Coordinates of C-alpha atoms and ligand atoms in Angstrom, one line a residue:
M1 CA 24.0 -1.2 8.7
L2 CA 22.9 1.9 6.9
P3 CA 22.6 4.9 9.0
S4 CA 19.0 6.1 9.3
K5 CA 18.1 9.6 8.5
T6 CA 17.2 11.2 11.8
L7 CA 14.0 13.1 12.3
G8 CA 15.8 16.4 12.4
L9 CA 17.7 15.8 9.2
L10 CA 14.8 14.3 7.3
S11 CA 14.7 15.4 3.7
V12 CA 11.2 16.1 2.6
S13 CA 11.1 14.7 -0.8
P14 CA 8.1 14.4 -3.0
L15 CA 7.2 10.8 -2.2
V16 CA 6.0 8.4 -4.8
H17 CA 2.3 8.3 -4.5
C18 CA 0.1 5.4 -5.4
S19 CA -3.5 6.2 -5.6
L20 CA -5.7 4.1 -3.6
N21 CA -7.7 1.6 -5.5
T22 CA -8.7 -1.2 -3.5
C23 CA -7.8 -4.4 -4.9
R24 CA -10.2 -7.2 -5.2
L25 CA -8.7 -9.6 -2.7
T26 CA -10.4 -12.6 -4.1
P27 CA -8.6 -15.8 -3.0
V28 CA -6.4 -14.2 -0.4
F29 CA -8.5 -12.4 2.1
S30 CA -11.1 -14.0 4.3
Y31 CA -13.8 -12.6 6.4
Q32 CA -13.1 -11.7 9.9
Q33 CA -15.4 -12.9 12.6
S34 CA -17.2 -9.6 12.4
P35 CA -20.4 -9.5 10.4
A36 CA -19.1 -6.8 8.0
P37 CA -20.0 -8.4 4.7
W38 CA -17.8 -7.6 1.9
N39 CA -20.5 -6.6 -0.5
D40 CA -21.4 -4.0 2.1
F41 CA -18.1 -2.3 1.6
R42 CA -18.4 1.4 1.8
S43 CA -16.0 4.2 2.1
A44 CA -13.5 2.8 4.4
G45 CA -12.1 -0.5 5.4
R46 CA -9.2 -2.1 7.1
S47 CA -7.6 -5.4 6.7
N48 CA -5.4 -7.2 9.0
C49 CA -3.0 -9.9 7.8
N50 CA -0.6 -12.2 9.4
I51 CA 2.1 -13.8 7.4
H52 CA 4.2 -15.9 9.5
S53 CA 7.6 -17.2 8.7
T54 CA 8.2 -20.6 10.0
R55 CA 11.5 -20.9 11.7
S56 CA 13.6 -23.7 10.3
S57 CA 15.2 -25.9 12.9
H58 CA 18.2 -26.0 10.5
A59 CA 18.5 -22.2 10.4
S60 CA 21.9 -21.0 11.3
A61 CA 22.1 -19.1 14.6
A62 CA 22.9 -15.9 12.7
A63 CA 19.9 -16.0 10.4
T64 CA 16.9 -14.6 12.1
S65 CA 13.7 -15.1 10.2
V66 CA 11.1 -12.4 10.0
A67 CA 7.4 -12.3 9.6
Y68 CA 5.3 -9.5 8.0
R69 CA 2.1 -8.5 9.8
V70 CA 0.1 -6.3 7.4
G71 CA -2.9 -4.1 7.8
A72 CA -4.7 -1.8 5.4
A73 CA -7.2 1.1 5.4
F74 CA -8.7 3.2 2.7
S75 CA -11.2 5.9 2.0
A76 CA -12.7 6.9 -1.3
K77 CA -12.9 10.6 -2.2
G78 CA -16.3 12.1 -1.5
R79 CA -17.0 9.6 1.3
R80 CA -16.5 9.9 5.0
F81 CA -13.8 7.8 6.4
N82 CA -15.6 5.2 8.4
T83 CA -13.4 3.4 10.9
K84 CA -16.3 1.4 12.2
H85 CA -17.2 -0.7 9.2
D86 CA -15.7 -2.5 6.3
L87 CA -13.0 -4.3 8.2
F88 CA -11.5 -7.4 6.8
S89 CA -8.8 -9.6 8.0
F90 CA -6.3 -11.9 6.4
D91 CA -4.6 -14.8 7.9
P92 CA -3.0 -17.2 5.4
S93 CA -3.0 -20.0 7.9
R94 CA -6.8 -19.9 7.9
Q95 CA -7.1 -19.2 4.2
S96 CA -8.9 -22.5 3.5
S97 CA -11.2 -22.3 6.5
E98 CA -14.9 -22.2 6.4
R99 CA -14.9 -18.5 5.8
P100 CA -15.9 -17.6 2.2
P101 CA -13.3 -15.7 0.2
F102 CA -14.0 -12.2 -0.7
T103 CA -14.9 -11.8 -4.3
G104 CA -16.5 -8.4 -4.3
R105 CA -15.0 -5.0 -4.6
P106 CA -14.9 -2.5 -1.8
A107 CA -16.3 1.0 -2.8
S108 CA -12.9 2.5 -2.3
G109 CA -12.7 4.5 -5.5
Q110 CA -9.9 4.0 -8.0
D111 CA -7.3 3.0 -5.4
A112 CA -6.7 -0.7 -4.8
F113 CA -4.4 -2.8 -2.7
F114 CA -3.4 -6.5 -2.2
I115 CA -1.8 -8.6 0.5
S116 CA -0.9 -12.3 0.0
S117 CA 1.6 -14.9 1.1
I118 CA 3.7 -16.2 -1.8
A119 CA 2.7 -19.8 -2.6
N120 CA 2.5 -21.4 0.9
S121 CA 5.8 -19.9 2.0
S122 CA 6.6 -17.4 4.7
S123 CA 7.3 -14.8 2.0
A124 CA 4.7 -12.1 1.6
A125 CA 3.6 -9.7 -1.2
F126 CA 1.6 -6.6 -0.8
G127 CA 1.2 -3.2 -2.3
V128 CA -1.1 -0.5 -3.7
A129 CA -2.4 0.6 -7.1
D130 CA -4.0 3.8 -8.2
G131 CA -6.4 3.8 -11.2
V132 CA -5.8 6.7 -13.5
G133 CA -8.9 8.8 -13.9
G134 CA -10.6 10.1 -17.0
W135 CA -11.6 6.9 -18.7
D136 CA -15.3 7.4 -18.1
Q137 CA -15.3 9.6 -21.2
S138 CA -14.5 6.4 -23.1
G139 CA -17.2 4.5 -21.3
I140 CA -14.8 2.7 -19.0
D141 CA -14.9 2.6 -15.2
S142 CA -11.5 4.0 -14.2
A143 CA -11.4 1.8 -11.2
D144 CA -11.7 -1.5 -13.0
F145 CA -8.0 -1.6 -14.1
S146 CA -6.4 -1.1 -10.7
H147 CA -8.8 -3.4 -9.0
A148 CA -8.1 -6.1 -11.6
L149 CA -4.4 -5.5 -11.3
C150 CA -4.5 -6.0 -7.5
R151 CA -6.6 -9.1 -7.8
N152 CA -4.1 -10.5 -10.2
L153 CA -1.2 -9.5 -8.0
A154 CA -2.7 -11.4 -5.1
T155 CA -3.5 -14.5 -7.1
T156 CA -0.1 -14.5 -8.9
A157 CA 1.7 -14.4 -5.6
K158 CA -0.6 -17.0 -4.0
D159 CA -0.3 -19.4 -7.0
H160 CA 3.4 -19.0 -7.5
T161 CA 5.0 -22.4 -8.1
G162 CA 8.5 -23.5 -8.7
E163 CA 11.8 -23.1 -7.0
Q164 CA 12.5 -19.8 -8.6
K165 CA 12.0 -16.8 -6.4
L166 CA 9.3 -14.3 -7.4
G167 CA 10.8 -10.8 -7.9
A168 CA 8.7 -7.7 -7.4
R169 CA 8.9 -6.8 -11.1
D170 CA 8.1 -10.4 -12.2
L171 CA 5.1 -10.2 -10.0
L172 CA 4.0 -6.9 -11.5
S173 CA 4.7 -8.2 -15.1
Q174 CA 2.6 -11.3 -14.6
A175 CA -0.3 -9.5 -13.0
F176 CA -0.3 -6.9 -15.8
A177 CA -0.2 -9.6 -18.5
D178 CA -3.2 -11.2 -16.8
V179 CA -5.1 -7.9 -16.9
V180 CA -4.2 -7.4 -20.6
A181 CA -5.5 -10.9 -21.2
D182 CA -8.7 -10.3 -19.3
K183 CA -11.5 -9.6 -21.8
D184 CA -13.5 -7.7 -19.2
I185 CA -10.9 -5.0 -19.0
V186 CA -11.0 -3.1 -22.3
G187 CA -9.1 -0.1 -21.2
G188 CA -7.8 1.9 -18.3
G189 CA -4.5 2.6 -16.5
S190 CA -2.9 2.4 -13.1
T191 CA 0.2 3.2 -11.0
A192 CA 1.5 0.4 -8.9
C193 CA 3.8 0.0 -5.9
V194 CA 4.5 -3.7 -5.3
A195 CA 6.6 -5.4 -2.6
V196 CA 7.9 -8.9 -2.1
G197 CA 9.4 -9.6 1.3
N198 CA 11.1 -12.9 2.3
S199 CA 11.7 -14.5 5.6
T200 CA 15.4 -13.5 5.7
G201 CA 14.3 -9.8 5.7
H202 CA 15.0 -9.1 2.1
L203 CA 12.4 -6.7 0.6
E204 CA 12.2 -5.9 -3.0
V205 CA 9.9 -3.1 -4.3
A206 CA 8.8 -2.4 -7.8
N207 CA 7.3 1.1 -8.1
L208 CA 5.8 2.6 -11.2
G209 CA 4.2 6.0 -11.0
D210 CA 3.3 8.2 -8.1
S211 CA 2.2 5.7 -5.5
G212 CA 5.1 4.9 -3.2
F213 CA 6.4 3.7 0.1
A214 CA 8.4 4.6 3.1
H215 CA 10.5 2.5 5.4
F216 CA 10.7 3.6 9.0
R217 CA 13.1 2.3 11.6
L218 CA 13.3 3.4 15.3
N219 CA 12.0 7.0 15.0
A220 CA 13.7 7.6 11.7
V221 CA 12.9 7.6 8.0
H222 CA 15.2 4.9 6.7
Y223 CA 14.1 5.2 3.1
D224 CA 11.4 6.9 1.0
S225 CA 10.7 6.3 -2.6
N226 CA 10.6 8.8 -5.4
P227 CA 7.7 9.2 -7.7
Q228 CA 8.1 8.6 -11.4
T229 CA 6.3 11.3 -13.4
H230 CA 6.3 12.3 -17.1
A231 CA 5.2 15.8 -16.1
F232 CA 3.5 17.5 -13.3
N233 CA 0.6 15.4 -12.0
T234 CA 1.2 12.9 -14.8
P235 CA 2.5 9.7 -13.3
Y236 CA 4.0 6.7 -15.1
Q237 CA 1.2 4.3 -15.6
L238 CA 0.5 0.8 -16.9
S239 CA -2.4 1.0 -19.3
I240 CA -4.6 -0.7 -21.8
I241 CA -5.6 1.6 -24.6
P242 CA -8.6 0.5 -26.7
P243 CA -8.1 0.8 -30.5
K244 CA -10.8 3.4 -30.7
V245 CA -9.1 5.7 -28.2
L246 CA -5.8 5.1 -29.9
A247 CA -7.3 6.0 -33.3
R248 CA -8.9 9.1 -31.9
S249 CA -5.7 10.4 -30.3
R250 CA -3.7 9.8 -33.5
I251 CA -6.1 12.2 -35.2
F252 CA -5.2 14.8 -32.6
G253 CA -1.5 13.9 -32.8
S254 CA -1.3 12.9 -29.2
M255 CA -0.5 9.5 -27.7
P256 CA -2.1 8.3 -24.5
L257 CA 0.5 7.5 -21.8
R258 CA 1.7 4.0 -21.7
D259 CA 4.5 2.6 -19.5
F260 CA 5.4 -1.0 -18.8
P261 CA 6.5 -3.1 -15.8
E262 CA 10.0 -2.8 -17.2
D263 CA 9.8 0.9 -16.5
A264 CA 9.2 0.3 -12.8
S265 CA 11.9 1.4 -10.4
V266 CA 13.1 -1.6 -8.5
T267 CA 14.8 -1.2 -5.1
S268 CA 16.1 -3.7 -2.5
H269 CA 15.9 -3.2 1.2
D270 CA 16.9 -5.1 4.3
V271 CA 14.2 -5.1 6.9
R272 CA 14.3 -6.2 10.5
H273 CA 12.4 -6.6 13.7
G274 CA 10.5 -3.5 14.6
D275 CA 10.6 -1.9 11.1
V276 CA 7.4 -0.3 9.8
L277 CA 6.7 -0.2 6.0
V278 CA 4.0 2.2 4.7
F279 CA 2.7 1.7 1.1
A280 CA 0.3 4.3 -0.1
T281 CA -1.3 6.0 -3.0
D282 CA -0.8 9.7 -3.9
G283 CA -3.8 10.6 -1.8
V284 CA -1.4 10.2 1.1
W285 CA 1.9 11.5 -0.4
D286 CA 0.2 14.6 -1.8
N287 CA -1.0 15.5 1.6
L288 CA 1.6 14.3 4.1
S289 CA 5.4 14.6 3.9
A290 CA 7.6 11.7 4.9
N291 CA 8.4 13.7 8.1
E292 CA 4.7 14.0 8.9
L293 CA 4.2 10.3 8.3
L294 CA 7.1 9.5 10.6
Q295 CA 5.5 11.7 13.3
I296 CA 2.3 9.7 13.0
V297 CA 4.1 6.3 13.0
S298 CA 6.3 7.3 15.9
R299 CA 3.4 8.6 18.0
Y300 CA 1.7 5.2 17.8
M301 CA 4.8 3.1 18.0
A302 CA 6.0 5.0 21.1
G303 CA 2.5 5.2 22.6
F304 CA 2.3 1.4 22.6
Q305 CA 5.9 1.1 23.6
A306 CA 6.8 -0.8 20.4
W307 CA 9.6 1.7 20.0
Q308 CA 11.1 2.7 23.3
S309 CA 13.4 5.6 23.7
S310 CA 15.8 6.1 26.5
D311 CA 19.1 7.8 27.2
R312 CA 20.8 5.1 25.3
G313 CA 18.7 5.6 22.1
T314 CA 15.6 3.9 20.7
A315 CA 15.0 0.2 20.9
V316 CA 12.2 -2.2 19.8
G317 CA 9.9 -3.0 22.7
N318 CA 9.3 -6.5 24.0
E319 CA 5.6 -6.7 23.2
L320 CA 5.8 -6.2 19.4
A321 CA 4.6 -9.7 18.6
R322 CA 1.6 -9.4 20.9
L323 CA 0.7 -5.9 19.6
T324 CA 0.6 -7.0 16.0
K325 CA -1.7 -10.0 16.7
E326 CA -5.3 -9.6 16.1
G327 CA -6.7 -8.4 19.4
G328 CA -3.3 -7.1 20.5
I329 CA -4.8 -3.6 20.6
P330 CA -7.9 -3.2 22.7
K331 CA -10.1 -1.8 19.9
E332 CA -13.0 -3.4 18.3
R333 CA -11.9 -2.9 14.7
E334 CA -8.4 -1.6 14.4
N335 CA -7.3 -4.2 16.9
S336 CA -3.6 -4.6 15.9
L337 CA -0.8 -2.2 15.7
Q338 CA -0.4 -2.4 11.9
T339 CA -4.1 -1.8 11.3
M340 CA -4.2 1.0 13.7
L341 CA -1.3 2.7 11.9
A342 CA -3.0 2.2 8.5
V343 CA -6.2 3.8 9.9
A344 CA -4.3 6.7 11.6
I345 CA -2.4 7.5 8.4
T346 CA -5.6 7.3 6.3
G347 CA -7.5 9.5 8.7
E348 CA -4.7 12.1 8.8
A349 CA -4.3 12.2 5.1
K350 CA -8.0 12.6 4.7
A351 CA -8.1 15.4 7.3
A352 CA -5.2 17.1 5.6
S353 CA -6.8 16.8 2.2
Q354 CA -9.9 18.6 3.5
N355 CA -8.0 21.3 5.2
S356 CA -7.9 24.3 2.9
R357 CA -5.7 26.4 5.2
R358 CA -2.8 24.0 5.1
D359 CA -0.6 23.7 2.1
G360 CA 0.7 20.1 1.6
P361 CA 3.2 18.8 -0.8
F362 CA 0.7 18.9 -3.7
A363 CA -0.3 22.5 -3.2
K364 CA 3.4 23.4 -3.0
E365 CA 4.1 21.7 -6.3
V366 CA 1.1 23.5 -7.9
Q367 CA 2.5 26.8 -6.7
K368 CA 5.9 25.9 -8.1
F369 CA 4.7 25.0 -11.5
Y370 CA 1.8 27.3 -11.8
P371 CA 2.6 30.3 -9.6
H372 CA -0.5 32.1 -10.8
E373 CA -3.0 29.4 -9.9
E374 CA -4.9 29.7 -6.7
F375 CA -4.5 26.3 -5.1
H376 CA -4.4 25.9 -1.4
G377 CA -5.2 23.2 0.9
G378 CA -5.4 19.5 0.3
K379 CA -6.2 17.6 -2.8
V380 CA -9.2 15.5 -2.2
D381 CA -8.4 12.1 -3.7
D382 CA -8.9 8.4 -3.0
I383 CA -6.6 7.2 -0.2
C384 CA -5.2 3.7 0.3
V385 CA -2.6 2.7 2.9
V386 CA -1.0 -0.7 3.5
V387 CA 1.2 -1.0 6.6
A388 CA 3.5 -3.9 7.3
V389 CA 5.2 -4.3 10.7
V390 CA 8.2 -6.6 10.5
L391 CA 8.9 -8.9 13.5
D392 CA 11.2 -11.7 14.5
A393 CA 9.3 -14.8 13.5
S394 CA 10.5 -16.8 16.4
D395 CA 8.4 -14.5 18.6
T396 CA 4.8 -15.3 17.9
G397 CA 3.5 -13.2 20.8
A398 CA 1.6 -16.3 22.1
Ligands
NAG401 C1 -0.5 -24.7 -0.7 O1 -1.0 -25.7 0.2 C2 -2.3 -26.2 -0.2 C3 -2.8 -27.1 1.0 O2 -1.7 -27.7 1.6 C4 -2.1 -27.0 -1.5 O3 -3.3 -27.6 -1.9 C5 -1.6 -26.1 -2.6 O4 -1.3 -26.8 -3.7 C6 -0.3 -25.4 -2.1 N1 0.0 -24.4 -3.1 C7 1.2 -24.3 -3.6 C8 1.4 -23.2 -4.6 O5 2.2 -25.0 -3.3
NAG402 C1 15.6 -13.7 0.4 O1 16.1 -12.9 -0.7 C2 17.5 -12.7 -0.8 C3 17.8 -11.8 -1.9 O2 17.3 -12.3 -3.1 C4 18.2 -14.1 -0.9 O3 19.6 -13.9 -0.9 C5 17.7 -15.0 0.3 O4 18.3 -16.3 0.1 C6 16.2 -15.0 0.3 N1 15.8 -15.8 1.5 C7 14.9 -16.8 1.4 C8 14.6 -17.5 2.7 O5 14.4 -17.1 0.3
NAG403 C1 -3.2 17.7 1.3 O1 -2.8 17.7 0.0 C2 -3.2 18.8 -0.7 C3 -2.9 18.6 -2.1 O2 -2.8 17.3 -2.5 C4 -2.6 20.0 -0.2 O3 -3.0 21.2 -0.8 C5 -2.9 20.2 1.3 O4 -2.2 21.2 1.8 C6 -2.5 18.9 2.0 N1 -2.7 19.0 3.4 C7 -1.8 18.9 4.3 C8 -2.2 19.1 5.7 O5 -0.6 18.7 4.0

């Protein structure tokens, strides 16, 4: 077992940031019982997703199988974070139910996310993408690319066939190829942070650009990703560059940025019962350090006794399965632990981004690179957060 970094020793690294483009969740998300219609999506939303691993009766005693319970929240810049509306829920076991699939696009700015099971297995895929801005000058909606990418990430995961395992980079490559082939997407770019987790607790993450993720275990930061940037505030990005834009930039002797799924940093992680995974766009990482994220996560995990500390250390509480079920938390909307965590992180990042008296990671970077610039307080950006809580699949919380 790898030692966890402790709270006191936590290194505050510039985390990878994904910007928050909400993905179109087409075939994968379904309505919750609530009336919130998808096409009424406004500034904020949450999703709640249950991906159960089925425990094989042949499983060896040593191999515990895990399930990923996933929630999401987001807030577009310039809009109030509204925790009362725009909730959606995802439960693969009810995917083909009478509920119509979501085919619209939440008004979540250029950030996007996706959550899906892989084929019909207990493996899960999820992540975030942040559309690169500035394409409007070329008559292109900067949000289209990231939303299309996430829609394709979800469908690629869902439709995966064959015995071969789907790696995180393969998933990103296929989804990107589908965006390139999509005639409706003529240009644009996006970062991406994409995870594939399987039922034996193996998690692979492909991260390209300044979105990113952090892995929390028992009151400690177990891992946090590093952003990939070409230069300050210039993340690696997947892109489609229309011929006209390409021609124009040649005249000026510049080349638009263009990175590929092969450039993604791929990391492997072992996850287990009680772990919390946070995937987010740079709207979060620019405003909250890993240490601050841990404080938020710990506050809720401890508050609901999902992490219990005693003289003998910290342990996972007995009620984790129940708390991560829909309705496990007595709230109307954020009614599971993972959704509540996603909402809490989104809300704190939003508050931090609007607090001009506080210098977050982004403001500190600005001061480092441009010491004469007056930049204080948060950077107001789109925010998108996907939270997965890992639990022992044999415990369904029934
Ligand atoms: C998943 O299950 C459904 C219903 O059982 C089936 O129609 C579909 O082909 C399956 N998908 C894959 C990729 O196996
Ligand atoms: C999960 O992934 C790991 C690493 O690729 C692999 O060794 C293991 O067999 C996988 N488990 C399942 C159930 O696919
Ligand atoms: C939020 O981020 C901005 C820059 O992205 C930073 O200036 C601000 O200080 C951050 N707020 C907090 C509370 O960290």
